Amino acid sequence: MKNINLMGGLKRNGLFEQIYSLENLRIAFENFKRGKAKKPDIINFSEKQAKEIYKIYDQVRRKSYRHGPYKEFYIQDPKIRKINKATARDRVVHHALFRKLYPIFDRTFIFDSYSCRIGKGTHQGVRRLQKFVRKTSKNNRRICWVLKCDIRKFFDNINHNILMQLIGKRVKDRNALWLAGKIVESFSPGLPLGNITSQLFANIYLHELDMFIKHDLRVRYYIRYCDDFIILHEDKDYVKSLIPKIDKFLISKLNMQLHPNKIIIHSHRQGADFLGYVSFHHHVVLRPKTSRRLLRRVNQKNISSYLGVLKHCNSYKLRKRVLQMVNHENS
């Protein structure tokens, strides 16, 4: 997200024209191809870039643009996830739309929404959580309770009609809404994990949940990262009472439901497990499962990446073990 170059998008008048402009499409392609320049579809698009971008410009301008099919594949992250990859042409359109919608919506989001936002991310979310643990527990002088929840099959259950209504609250340009609708309707059910627009649409969708929890329920210590969220409070009964209220809101307003097997309540002294790390009032450690997976996978090629993960937590012993393993491998 940090590499995405955003320009404008705050003006509502002529938003559609801003999206399909040749300059925006060119920048969208530059953003999209970062880190992918050697991929065959990117090479093919690059070889006739001017022609392809003008074709997109003309089709969107005339509203004759039709989204192409997706290619399905699987990744392990750490659980197996199905990714649906759009064509290079369609991904340029996704980035073009994203560049202009992101500034309009991002400024409306709550501070403690950390997924796929510039200046946010997992490590910022973990640091914020530790700060909340300290505040709620009065620096460990009292017990605070951690409620962790997950929304069941979130991306699969995003309702297209609800999503378009939510986008329409801020976007009044009918033609821009038409293009957003083409991308939303290009996949069913729900939204595909592979689109950059899906990241933004997910935040637009769950902003409604954020507002309900922060403003209706008046929860002070709340953090969300995509469909995972955590609430902290000193009263365990109060924390328990929030669960049916949140579930009722999700069912009635967003066609969603809490995952019944992923609702966890425990004391902060057991650690707040969130985003691959476990936060205590005075330190943060890597989640045990993540540590074991790291030790299985680390090698000379990926050690820099894994050491980057470890620098965000208390991991002296684990770092030492990782370095010993790689050095032994090379000896």
XYZ file of C-alpha atoms in Angstrom:
331
model
C 0.000 0.000 0.000
C 2.832 2.428 0.705
C 3.910 2.384 -2.955
C 0.535 3.383 -4.318
C 0.700 6.854 -5.779
C -2.531 8.738 -5.104
C -3.458 11.931 -6.891
C -6.633 13.875 -6.439
C -9.931 12.083 -6.165
C -11.354 14.531 -3.637
C -13.428 16.463 -6.173
C -16.828 14.915 -6.793
C -17.546 16.814 -10.026
C -16.230 14.977 -13.063
C -15.111 12.006 -11.003
C -15.811 9.602 -13.870
C -13.661 11.670 -16.225
C -10.849 11.682 -13.649
C -11.001 7.891 -13.414
C -10.742 7.140 -17.136
C -8.314 9.945 -18.011
C -5.247 8.757 -19.914
C -2.976 10.134 -17.180
C -4.815 8.258 -14.426
C -4.805 5.047 -16.468
C -1.079 5.397 -17.133
C -0.308 5.902 -13.417
C -2.671 3.049 -12.540
C -0.676 0.719 -14.787
C 2.639 1.856 -13.255
C 1.258 1.163 -9.770
C -0.188 -2.180 -10.776
C 2.978 -3.541 -12.425
C 5.310 -2.829 -9.472
C 6.921 -6.084 -8.439
C 5.270 -7.907 -11.354
C 7.232 -6.591 -14.346
C 8.511 -10.069 -15.290
C 5.074 -11.692 -15.334
C 4.041 -12.786 -18.864
C 0.735 -10.894 -18.848
C 2.470 -7.698 -17.697
C 5.180 -8.044 -20.340
C 2.505 -8.565 -22.997
C 0.536 -5.503 -21.846
C 3.716 -3.390 -21.594
C 4.737 -4.156 -25.167
C 1.597 -2.438 -26.455
C 0.965 -0.211 -23.450
C -0.100 2.951 -25.308
C -2.557 1.045 -27.481
C -4.007 -0.944 -24.560
C -4.420 2.088 -22.324
C -6.143 4.033 -25.089
C -8.471 1.060 -25.672
C -9.413 1.068 -21.961
C -9.867 4.839 -22.062
C -12.202 4.604 -25.060
C -14.252 1.679 -23.707
C -14.767 3.218 -20.274
C -15.517 6.661 -21.735
C -18.158 5.172 -24.027
C -19.388 2.876 -21.223
C -18.838 -0.141 -23.443
C -16.296 -1.616 -21.019
C -17.036 -5.184 -19.937
C -15.032 -6.968 -17.265
C -13.219 -10.125 -18.356
C -13.043 -13.555 -16.649
C -10.920 -14.438 -13.617
C -8.180 -17.032 -13.332
C -8.412 -19.089 -10.147
C -5.433 -20.302 -8.107
C -4.562 -21.087 -4.484
C -1.969 -19.786 -2.022
C -1.052 -20.842 1.506
C -1.145 -17.793 3.816
C -0.848 -19.748 6.197
C -4.169 -21.470 5.508
C -5.085 -22.244 1.917
C -6.852 -19.337 0.231
C -8.459 -19.149 -3.187
C -7.307 -16.150 -5.212
C -9.108 -14.951 -8.324
C -6.852 -13.041 -10.686
C -8.295 -10.640 -13.235
C -6.668 -9.887 -16.601
C -4.009 -7.180 -16.825
C -6.489 -4.914 -18.621
C -9.072 -5.255 -15.871
C -6.524 -4.738 -13.112
C -5.526 -1.425 -14.690
C -9.188 -0.388 -14.444
C -9.289 -1.572 -10.812
C -6.269 0.575 -9.934
C -7.659 3.568 -11.835
C -10.929 3.393 -9.898
C -9.116 2.730 -6.622
C -6.878 5.790 -7.006
C -9.862 8.121 -7.197
C -12.184 6.455 -4.683
C -9.597 5.776 -1.959
C -9.135 9.443 -0.883
C -12.896 10.002 -0.822
C -13.548 7.111 1.547
C -10.350 6.814 3.570
C -10.862 10.128 5.337
C -14.248 8.882 6.595
C -12.859 5.693 8.169
C -12.185 5.420 11.891
C -8.594 5.775 13.074
C -8.389 2.185 14.333
C -9.156 0.432 11.049
C -5.777 -0.932 9.935
C -6.255 -3.122 6.858
C -5.057 -1.924 3.438
C -4.703 1.734 4.346
C -1.769 4.044 3.772
C 0.107 4.611 7.032
C -1.624 1.686 8.739
C -1.005 -2.075 8.494
C -0.403 -5.032 10.786
C 2.516 -3.646 12.773
C 0.787 -0.345 13.477
C -2.292 -2.300 14.557
C -0.261 -4.468 16.932
C 1.421 -1.416 18.493
C -1.944 0.252 18.962
C -3.336 -2.893 20.584
C -0.482 -3.006 23.090
C -1.176 0.635 23.944
C -4.841 -0.265 24.529
C -3.828 -3.211 26.741
C -1.740 -0.893 28.905
C -4.508 1.689 29.200
C -7.332 -0.748 29.912
C -5.310 -2.751 32.441
C -3.942 0.408 34.106
C -0.425 -0.833 33.345
C -1.294 -4.339 34.537
C -2.688 -3.177 37.876
C -6.102 -4.660 37.028
C -7.449 -7.339 34.710
C -8.901 -6.268 31.397
C -10.819 -8.568 29.100
C -10.088 -9.151 25.449
C -12.877 -10.033 23.022
C -11.643 -11.291 19.676
C -14.077 -11.938 16.809
C -14.019 -12.975 13.182
C -16.747 -12.595 10.555
C -17.817 -15.844 8.921
C -16.854 -16.142 5.220
C -16.614 -12.382 4.949
C -15.573 -11.883 1.322
C -17.926 -14.627 0.096
C -20.904 -12.995 1.808
C -20.483 -9.366 0.804
C -23.868 -8.356 -0.610
C -23.495 -6.452 -3.884
C -26.641 -4.352 -3.422
C -25.653 -3.284 0.098
C -22.112 -2.479 -1.063
C -23.314 -0.331 -3.970
C -25.682 1.555 -1.663
C -22.781 2.273 0.689
C -20.562 3.456 -2.180
C -23.454 5.616 -3.408
C -23.571 7.490 -0.089
C -20.313 9.216 -1.018
C -20.085 8.880 -4.792
C -22.794 10.900 -6.549
C -21.383 10.613 -10.062
C -23.672 8.065 -11.744
C -21.108 7.101 -14.343
C -18.461 6.444 -11.669
C -21.042 4.284 -9.890
C -21.666 2.426 -13.157
C -17.964 1.550 -13.386
C -17.782 0.528 -9.731
C -20.835 -1.659 -10.348
C -19.162 -3.361 -13.319
C -16.252 -4.377 -11.089
C -18.475 -5.455 -8.188
C -20.709 -7.533 -10.485
C -17.741 -9.158 -12.234
C -17.520 -11.789 -9.489
C -20.084 -13.758 -7.529
C -20.751 -14.590 -4.785
C -19.166 -11.778 -2.800
C -15.862 -10.242 -3.850
C -12.591 -11.836 -5.076
C -9.520 -11.673 -2.837
C -7.233 -10.730 -5.738
C -8.591 -7.258 -6.593
C -7.174 -4.063 -5.088
C -10.727 -2.693 -5.221
C -11.872 -5.551 -2.964
C -9.614 -4.185 -0.213
C -11.262 -0.773 -0.414
C -14.772 -2.193 -0.793
C -14.216 -4.373 2.295
C -13.348 -1.300 4.353
C -16.364 0.592 2.998
C -18.592 -2.350 3.934
C -17.216 -2.826 7.443
C -17.073 0.904 8.147
C -20.738 0.435 9.023
C -19.720 -2.058 11.712
C -17.007 0.331 12.936
C -19.543 3.133 13.323
C -22.005 0.869 15.126
C -19.380 -0.323 17.622
C -17.785 3.079 18.174
C -20.853 5.338 18.129
C -23.875 3.194 18.962
C -22.240 0.833 21.443
C -19.720 3.521 22.495
C -16.827 1.077 22.689
C -13.610 2.963 23.350
C -10.937 0.323 22.790
C -11.668 -1.324 19.445
C -9.343 -2.291 16.592
C -10.266 -3.885 13.274
C -8.116 -5.425 10.562
C -10.309 -6.564 7.662
C -12.863 -8.979 9.193
C -10.928 -9.606 12.434
C -11.513 -7.264 15.337
C -10.678 -6.906 19.013
C -12.442 -5.106 21.873
C -10.911 -4.479 25.313
C -12.777 -3.613 28.510
C -12.333 -4.054 32.257
C -15.792 -5.631 32.719
C -16.117 -9.214 31.477
C -19.933 -9.216 31.617
C -20.028 -6.042 29.538
C -17.752 -7.662 26.941
C -20.019 -10.726 26.803
C -23.090 -8.513 26.365
C -21.611 -6.991 23.191
C -21.514 -10.269 21.269
C -25.270 -10.696 20.542
C -25.613 -6.970 19.763
C -22.806 -7.069 17.226
C -24.085 -10.291 15.684
C -27.617 -8.864 15.385
C -26.267 -5.769 13.648
C -24.208 -7.825 11.198
C -27.156 -10.073 10.324
C -29.727 -7.305 9.953
C -27.616 -4.607 8.280
C -24.775 -6.299 6.418
C -25.985 -9.842 5.685
C -23.045 -11.126 7.747
C -22.554 -13.212 10.880
C -19.886 -13.665 13.529
C -17.994 -16.927 13.188
C -19.333 -18.883 16.198
C -16.094 -20.852 16.608
C -13.881 -17.766 16.540
C -15.346 -15.735 19.385
C -12.742 -15.663 22.153
C -12.803 -13.909 25.539
C -9.847 -14.043 27.900
C -7.778 -11.973 30.300
C -5.102 -9.674 28.894
C -2.593 -11.565 31.040
C -2.995 -14.500 28.653
C -2.009 -12.169 25.831
C -4.069 -10.566 23.058
C -3.532 -12.737 19.953
C -3.972 -10.531 16.885
C -2.388 -10.312 13.416
C 0.223 -12.980 14.057
C 1.512 -11.475 17.303
C 0.531 -11.857 20.958
C 0.431 -8.562 22.876
C 1.010 -8.329 26.621
C 1.089 -5.117 28.637
C 4.902 -4.915 28.571
C 5.947 -6.866 25.475
C 4.874 -8.441 22.174
C 5.854 -11.918 20.963
C 5.286 -13.803 17.752
C 2.292 -16.148 17.812
C 3.524 -19.728 18.578
C 2.015 -21.132 15.366
C 3.736 -18.412 13.366
C 7.046 -19.140 15.114
C 6.828 -22.827 14.251
C 5.948 -22.062 10.639
C 8.844 -19.607 10.411
C 11.330 -22.192 11.703
C 10.087 -24.732 9.140
C 10.374 -22.351 6.212
C 13.328 -20.070 6.873
C 16.306 -20.333 4.531
C 19.038 -18.159 3.060
C 16.717 -16.701 0.417
C 13.928 -15.557 2.737
C 15.775 -14.863 5.991
C 15.735 -11.070 5.482
C 11.962 -11.114 5.187
C 11.540 -13.204 8.328
C 13.989 -11.077 10.313
C 11.871 -8.096 9.271
C 8.854 -9.769 10.873
C 10.796 -10.503 14.060
C 12.044 -6.946 14.552
C 8.506 -5.888 15.472
C 8.385 -8.068 18.585
C 10.474 -9.366 21.480
C 12.294 -12.144 19.680
C 15.948 -12.244 20.747
C 16.004 -16.023 21.288
C 14.012 -16.757 18.141
C 16.217 -14.500 15.992
C 19.293 -16.210 17.396
C 17.859 -19.632 16.557
C 16.916 -18.543 13.026
C 20.412 -17.232 12.353
C 21.968 -20.416 13.728
C 19.761 -22.568 11.492
C 20.628 -20.622 8.338
C 24.326 -20.500 9.179
C 24.308 -24.263 9.757
C 22.559 -24.741 6.421
C 25.313 -22.810 4.657
C 28.224 -24.492 6.430
